[in-house]
Amino acid sequence: DGGITQSPKYLFRKEGQNVTLSCEQNLNHDAMYWYRQDPGQGLRLIYYSQIVNDFQKGDIAEGYSVSREKKESFPLTVTSAQKNPTAFYLCASSPAAGNEQFFGPGTRLTVL
Amino acid sequence: KQEVTQIPAALSVPEGENLVLNCSFTDSAIYNLQWFRQDPGKGLTSLLLIQSSQREQTSGRLNASLDKSSGRSTLYIAASQPGDSATYLCAVSNFGNEKLTFGTGTRLTIIP
């Protein structure tokens, strides 16, 4: 069953803590993306990766970090430097950059 | 900088009616345009992808058109059903820029 999985579905964090969101795909896609969605706003790109061991900042990368050590995995770390981390986080992948993107089910992060 | 607008923000129509959702963008040098559906608390489901060289794409009861010169796309839904109720998002990518720029979506409610 091919697709994109994100875990956990819900995540609660205390202020000052770093947390890591998981994104895995078995579609053999080269490109992967992280977006943030806030109420009343469109999705905003945090980071993207076109190939293993390479990634670029998106529009709102401050306070976030990523790694791409495997083609299948693109974890996102929300650091304590992110001022307003409460949001819905969506991971996506595409066969190559610029192609049709497919999304995972999302992780809702709440800072307590 | 590409900007994507979707008006109206919300739309309610009786079941069985045909309807059109609108998407406009400011930079006509697009690579492709994608329409998505999002159910509450869920990830995005890709509906249709239109390449810049195409004028329309069809999938079942859905038809998406693209007019680059005027910076507009429409999503036509025929014979609407209650299951079509969701938020519909359009997103565009530009040549030389792999990221998608999203609109804020139209929340569609089909009244039984």
Tab-separated table of C-alpha atoms in Angstrom:
chain	number	residue	atom	x	y	z
A	1	ASP	CA	0.000	0.000	0.000
A	2	GLY	CA	1.942	2.992	-1.290
A	3	GLY	CA	1.726	6.393	0.229
A	4	ILE	CA	3.025	8.963	2.659
A	5	THR	CA	2.832	8.468	6.398
A	6	GLN	CA	3.283	11.065	9.104
A	7	SER	CA	3.613	10.437	12.796
A	8	PRO	CA	2.419	11.200	15.324
A	9	LYS	CA	-1.031	12.476	14.377
A	10	TYR	CA	-1.139	14.737	17.440
A	11	LEU	CA	1.858	16.126	19.316
A	12	PHE	CA	2.022	18.250	22.419
A	13	ARG	CA	5.129	20.155	23.366
A	14	LYS	CA	6.138	22.286	26.293
A	15	GLU	CA	7.745	25.618	25.566
A	16	GLY	CA	11.520	25.333	25.193
A	17	GLN	CA	11.462	21.748	23.917
A	18	ASN	CA	12.534	20.510	20.523
A	19	VAL	CA	10.275	17.995	18.793
A	20	THR	CA	10.708	15.915	15.638
A	21	LEU	CA	7.923	15.112	13.203
A	22	SER	CA	8.270	12.010	11.074
A	23	CYS	CA	7.522	11.745	7.341
A	24	GLU	CA	8.027	8.522	5.379
A	25	GLN	CA	7.127	7.680	1.774
A	26	ASN	CA	7.300	4.439	-0.188
A	27	LEU	CA	6.486	5.991	-3.564
A	28	ASN	CA	10.130	6.134	-4.660
A	29	HIS	CA	9.814	9.910	-5.019
A	30	ASP	CA	12.942	12.030	-5.196
A	31	ALA	CA	11.467	15.284	-3.864
A	32	MET	CA	9.949	15.860	-0.435
A	33	TYR	CA	8.439	18.928	1.198
A	34	TRP	CA	7.298	20.282	4.560
A	35	TYR	CA	4.449	22.789	4.818
A	36	ARG	CA	2.804	24.558	7.683
A	37	GLN	CA	-0.932	25.361	7.695
A	38	ASP	CA	-2.523	27.961	9.968
A	39	PRO	CA	-6.237	28.865	10.109
A	40	GLY	CA	-7.192	31.364	7.421
A	41	GLN	CA	-3.819	31.129	5.680
A	42	GLY	CA	-2.607	29.126	2.752
A	43	LEU	CA	0.013	26.445	3.152
A	44	ARG	CA	3.511	27.849	3.565
A	45	LEU	CA	6.668	25.991	2.602
A	46	ILE	CA	9.172	25.338	5.392
A	47	TYR	CA	11.851	23.181	3.718
A	48	TYR	CA	12.143	21.002	0.650
A	49	SER	CA	14.550	18.382	-0.632
A	50	GLN	CA	15.078	17.416	-4.248
A	51	ILE	CA	17.473	14.554	-3.572
A	52	VAL	CA	19.070	12.633	-0.729
A	53	ASN	CA	21.557	14.613	1.367
A	54	ASP	CA	20.360	17.917	-0.062
A	55	PHE	CA	17.656	20.351	1.091
A	56	GLN	CA	16.716	24.012	0.715
A	57	LYS	CA	14.948	26.545	2.881
A	58	GLY	CA	11.428	27.530	1.992
A	59	ASP	CA	9.602	30.712	2.914
A	60	ILE	CA	9.465	30.182	6.699
A	61	ALA	CA	12.504	28.057	7.634
A	62	GLU	CA	13.498	29.977	10.780
A	63	GLY	CA	13.192	27.815	13.888
A	64	TYR	CA	13.035	24.558	11.913
A	65	SER	CA	15.611	22.011	10.780
A	66	VAL	CA	15.484	18.937	8.512
A	67	SER	CA	17.631	16.058	7.317
A	68	ARG	CA	17.441	13.802	4.259
A	69	GLU	CA	19.693	10.824	4.919
A	70	LYS	CA	17.401	8.350	3.159
A	71	LYS	CA	15.214	8.738	0.090
A	72	GLU	CA	12.180	7.518	2.020
A	73	SER	CA	12.469	9.786	5.038
A	74	PHE	CA	12.393	13.552	5.617
A	75	PRO	CA	12.018	14.348	9.352
A	76	LEU	CA	11.288	17.888	10.529
A	77	THR	CA	12.551	19.221	13.860
A	78	VAL	CA	10.713	22.129	15.412
A	79	THR	CA	13.204	23.856	17.673
A	80	SER	CA	12.671	26.089	20.676
A	81	ALA	CA	13.660	29.016	18.446
A	82	GLN	CA	10.347	28.751	16.570
A	83	LYS	CA	8.237	31.488	18.171
A	84	ASN	CA	4.786	30.223	17.288
A	85	PRO	CA	4.977	26.507	16.511
A	86	THR	CA	1.340	25.570	17.124
A	87	ALA	CA	0.040	24.580	13.671
A	88	PHE	CA	-0.892	21.721	11.345
A	89	TYR	CA	2.200	20.311	9.606
A	90	LEU	CA	1.930	18.600	6.234
A	91	CYS	CA	4.544	16.554	4.425
A	92	ALA	CA	4.430	15.992	0.672
A	93	SER	CA	6.436	14.225	-2.007
A	94	SER	CA	6.693	14.288	-5.791
A	95	PRO	CA	8.543	12.199	-8.386
A	96	ALA	CA	10.780	15.190	-9.035
A	97	ALA	CA	10.739	18.859	-8.168
A	98	GLY	CA	7.950	20.655	-10.010
A	99	ASN	CA	5.858	17.522	-10.555
A	100	GLU	CA	2.494	16.710	-9.000
A	101	GLN	CA	2.715	16.675	-5.210
A	102	PHE	CA	1.085	14.104	-2.932
A	103	PHE	CA	0.408	14.787	0.720
A	104	GLY	CA	0.467	12.858	3.972
A	105	PRO	CA	-2.290	13.012	6.618
A	106	GLY	CA	-0.588	15.711	8.695
A	107	THR	CA	0.594	16.209	12.281
A	108	ARG	CA	-1.105	18.696	14.581
A	109	LEU	CA	1.422	20.252	16.954
A	110	THR	CA	0.255	22.110	20.036
A	111	VAL	CA	2.567	23.992	22.367
A	112	LEU	CA	1.373	24.001	25.950
B	1	LYS	CA	6.276	37.194	-6.179
B	2	GLN	CA	3.449	34.838	-7.095
B	3	GLU	CA	0.160	35.401	-5.286
B	4	VAL	CA	-2.835	33.066	-5.520
B	5	THR	CA	-6.373	34.135	-4.652
B	6	GLN	CA	-9.514	32.068	-4.264
B	7	ILE	CA	-12.882	33.787	-4.082
B	8	PRO	CA	-15.305	33.199	-2.460
B	9	ALA	CA	-13.875	31.894	0.796
B	10	ALA	CA	-17.035	29.853	1.371
B	11	LEU	CA	-19.837	28.595	-0.860
B	12	SER	CA	-23.053	26.660	-0.173
B	13	VAL	CA	-25.118	25.053	-2.933
B	14	PRO	CA	-28.006	22.561	-3.009
B	15	GLU	CA	-27.244	18.972	-3.899
B	16	GLY	CA	-27.389	18.188	-7.601
B	17	GLU	CA	-26.309	21.615	-8.829
B	18	ASN	CA	-23.291	22.220	-11.016
B	19	LEU	CA	-20.790	24.703	-9.575
B	20	VAL	CA	-17.569	26.536	-10.382
B	21	LEU	CA	-14.698	27.375	-8.039
B	22	ASN	CA	-12.297	30.140	-8.989
B	23	CYS	CA	-8.555	30.577	-8.655
B	24	SER	CA	-6.506	33.562	-9.847
B	25	PHE	CA	-2.739	34.081	-9.876
B	26	THR	CA	-0.588	37.146	-10.486
B	27	ASP	CA	2.399	35.695	-12.398
B	28	SER	CA	1.363	33.958	-15.625
B	29	ALA	CA	4.743	32.214	-16.095
B	30	ILE	CA	3.521	29.091	-14.376
B	31	TYR	CA	4.863	25.566	-14.791
B	32	ASN	CA	1.716	23.836	-13.609
B	33	LEU	CA	-1.410	24.325	-11.512
B	34	GLN	CA	-2.818	21.800	-9.102
B	35	TRP	CA	-6.254	21.525	-7.480
B	36	PHE	CA	-6.563	19.802	-4.103
B	37	ARG	CA	-9.337	18.813	-1.760
B	38	GLN	CA	-8.946	18.948	2.036
B	39	ASP	CA	-11.385	17.455	4.538
B	40	PRO	CA	-11.389	18.886	8.097
B	41	GLY	CA	-8.286	17.836	10.031
B	42	LYS	CA	-6.922	15.820	7.119
B	43	GLY	CA	-4.164	16.084	4.559
B	44	LEU	CA	-4.592	17.256	0.974
B	45	THR	CA	-5.868	15.006	-1.807
B	46	SER	CA	-4.681	15.849	-5.299
B	47	LEU	CA	-7.617	16.211	-7.698
B	48	LEU	CA	-6.190	17.496	-10.967
B	49	LEU	CA	-2.892	18.744	-12.327
B	50	ILE	CA	-2.799	21.036	-15.366
B	51	GLN	CA	0.503	21.588	-17.131
B	52	SER	CA	1.189	25.067	-18.508
B	53	SER	CA	0.754	23.777	-22.078
B	54	GLN	CA	-2.736	22.415	-21.345
B	55	ARG	CA	-6.053	24.229	-21.220
B	56	GLU	CA	-8.068	21.721	-19.230
B	57	GLN	CA	-8.094	18.395	-17.432
B	58	THR	CA	-11.000	16.140	-16.533
B	59	SER	CA	-11.505	13.458	-13.909
B	60	GLY	CA	-14.988	12.053	-13.441
B	61	ARG	CA	-17.338	14.883	-12.454
B	62	LEU	CA	-14.449	17.350	-12.156
B	63	ASN	CA	-13.119	19.582	-14.902
B	64	ALA	CA	-10.345	22.098	-14.406
B	65	SER	CA	-9.507	24.804	-16.917
B	66	LEU	CA	-6.499	27.067	-17.212
B	67	ASP	CA	-6.181	30.472	-18.871
B	68	LYS	CA	-2.610	31.644	-18.329
B	69	SER	CA	-3.053	34.939	-20.162
B	70	SER	CA	-5.728	36.078	-17.746
B	71	GLY	CA	-4.153	34.371	-14.720
B	72	ARG	CA	-7.193	32.242	-13.946
B	73	SER	CA	-8.234	28.663	-13.378
B	74	THR	CA	-11.648	27.223	-12.645
B	75	LEU	CA	-12.722	23.918	-11.136
B	76	TYR	CA	-16.118	22.769	-12.393
B	77	ILE	CA	-17.990	20.180	-10.337
B	78	ALA	CA	-20.968	18.550	-12.029
B	79	ALA	CA	-24.011	17.163	-10.232
B	80	SER	CA	-22.737	18.022	-6.751
B	81	GLN	CA	-23.135	15.547	-3.894
B	82	PRO	CA	-22.939	15.956	-0.095
B	83	GLY	CA	-19.658	14.035	-0.191
B	84	ASP	CA	-18.152	16.885	-2.213
B	85	SER	CA	-18.277	19.100	0.880
B	86	ALA	CA	-14.684	20.048	1.701
B	87	THR	CA	-12.184	22.862	1.271
B	88	TYR	CA	-10.762	23.147	-2.233
B	89	LEU	CA	-7.278	24.586	-2.688
B	90	CYS	CA	-5.436	25.587	-5.813
B	91	ALA	CA	-1.673	25.915	-6.036
B	92	VAL	CA	0.728	26.985	-8.762
B	93	SER	CA	4.404	26.399	-9.447
B	94	ASN	CA	6.520	28.699	-11.573
B	95	PHE	CA	9.345	27.955	-13.978
B	96	GLY	CA	12.657	27.847	-12.147
B	97	ASN	CA	10.916	27.607	-8.776
B	98	GLU	CA	10.026	24.166	-7.515
B	99	LYS	CA	7.738	25.252	-4.725
B	100	LEU	CA	3.948	25.465	-4.839
B	101	THR	CA	2.212	28.728	-3.942
B	102	PHE	CA	-1.194	28.048	-2.404
B	103	GLY	CA	-4.426	29.979	-2.269
B	104	THR	CA	-6.349	30.100	1.006
B	105	GLY	CA	-9.086	27.846	-0.346
B	106	THR	CA	-12.847	27.814	-0.854
B	107	ARG	CA	-14.889	25.949	1.764
B	108	LEU	CA	-17.677	24.191	-0.125
B	109	THR	CA	-20.857	22.919	1.533
B	110	ILE	CA	-23.357	20.838	-0.438
B	111	ILE	CA	-26.815	21.021	1.121
B	112	PRO	CA	-28.772	17.734	0.945
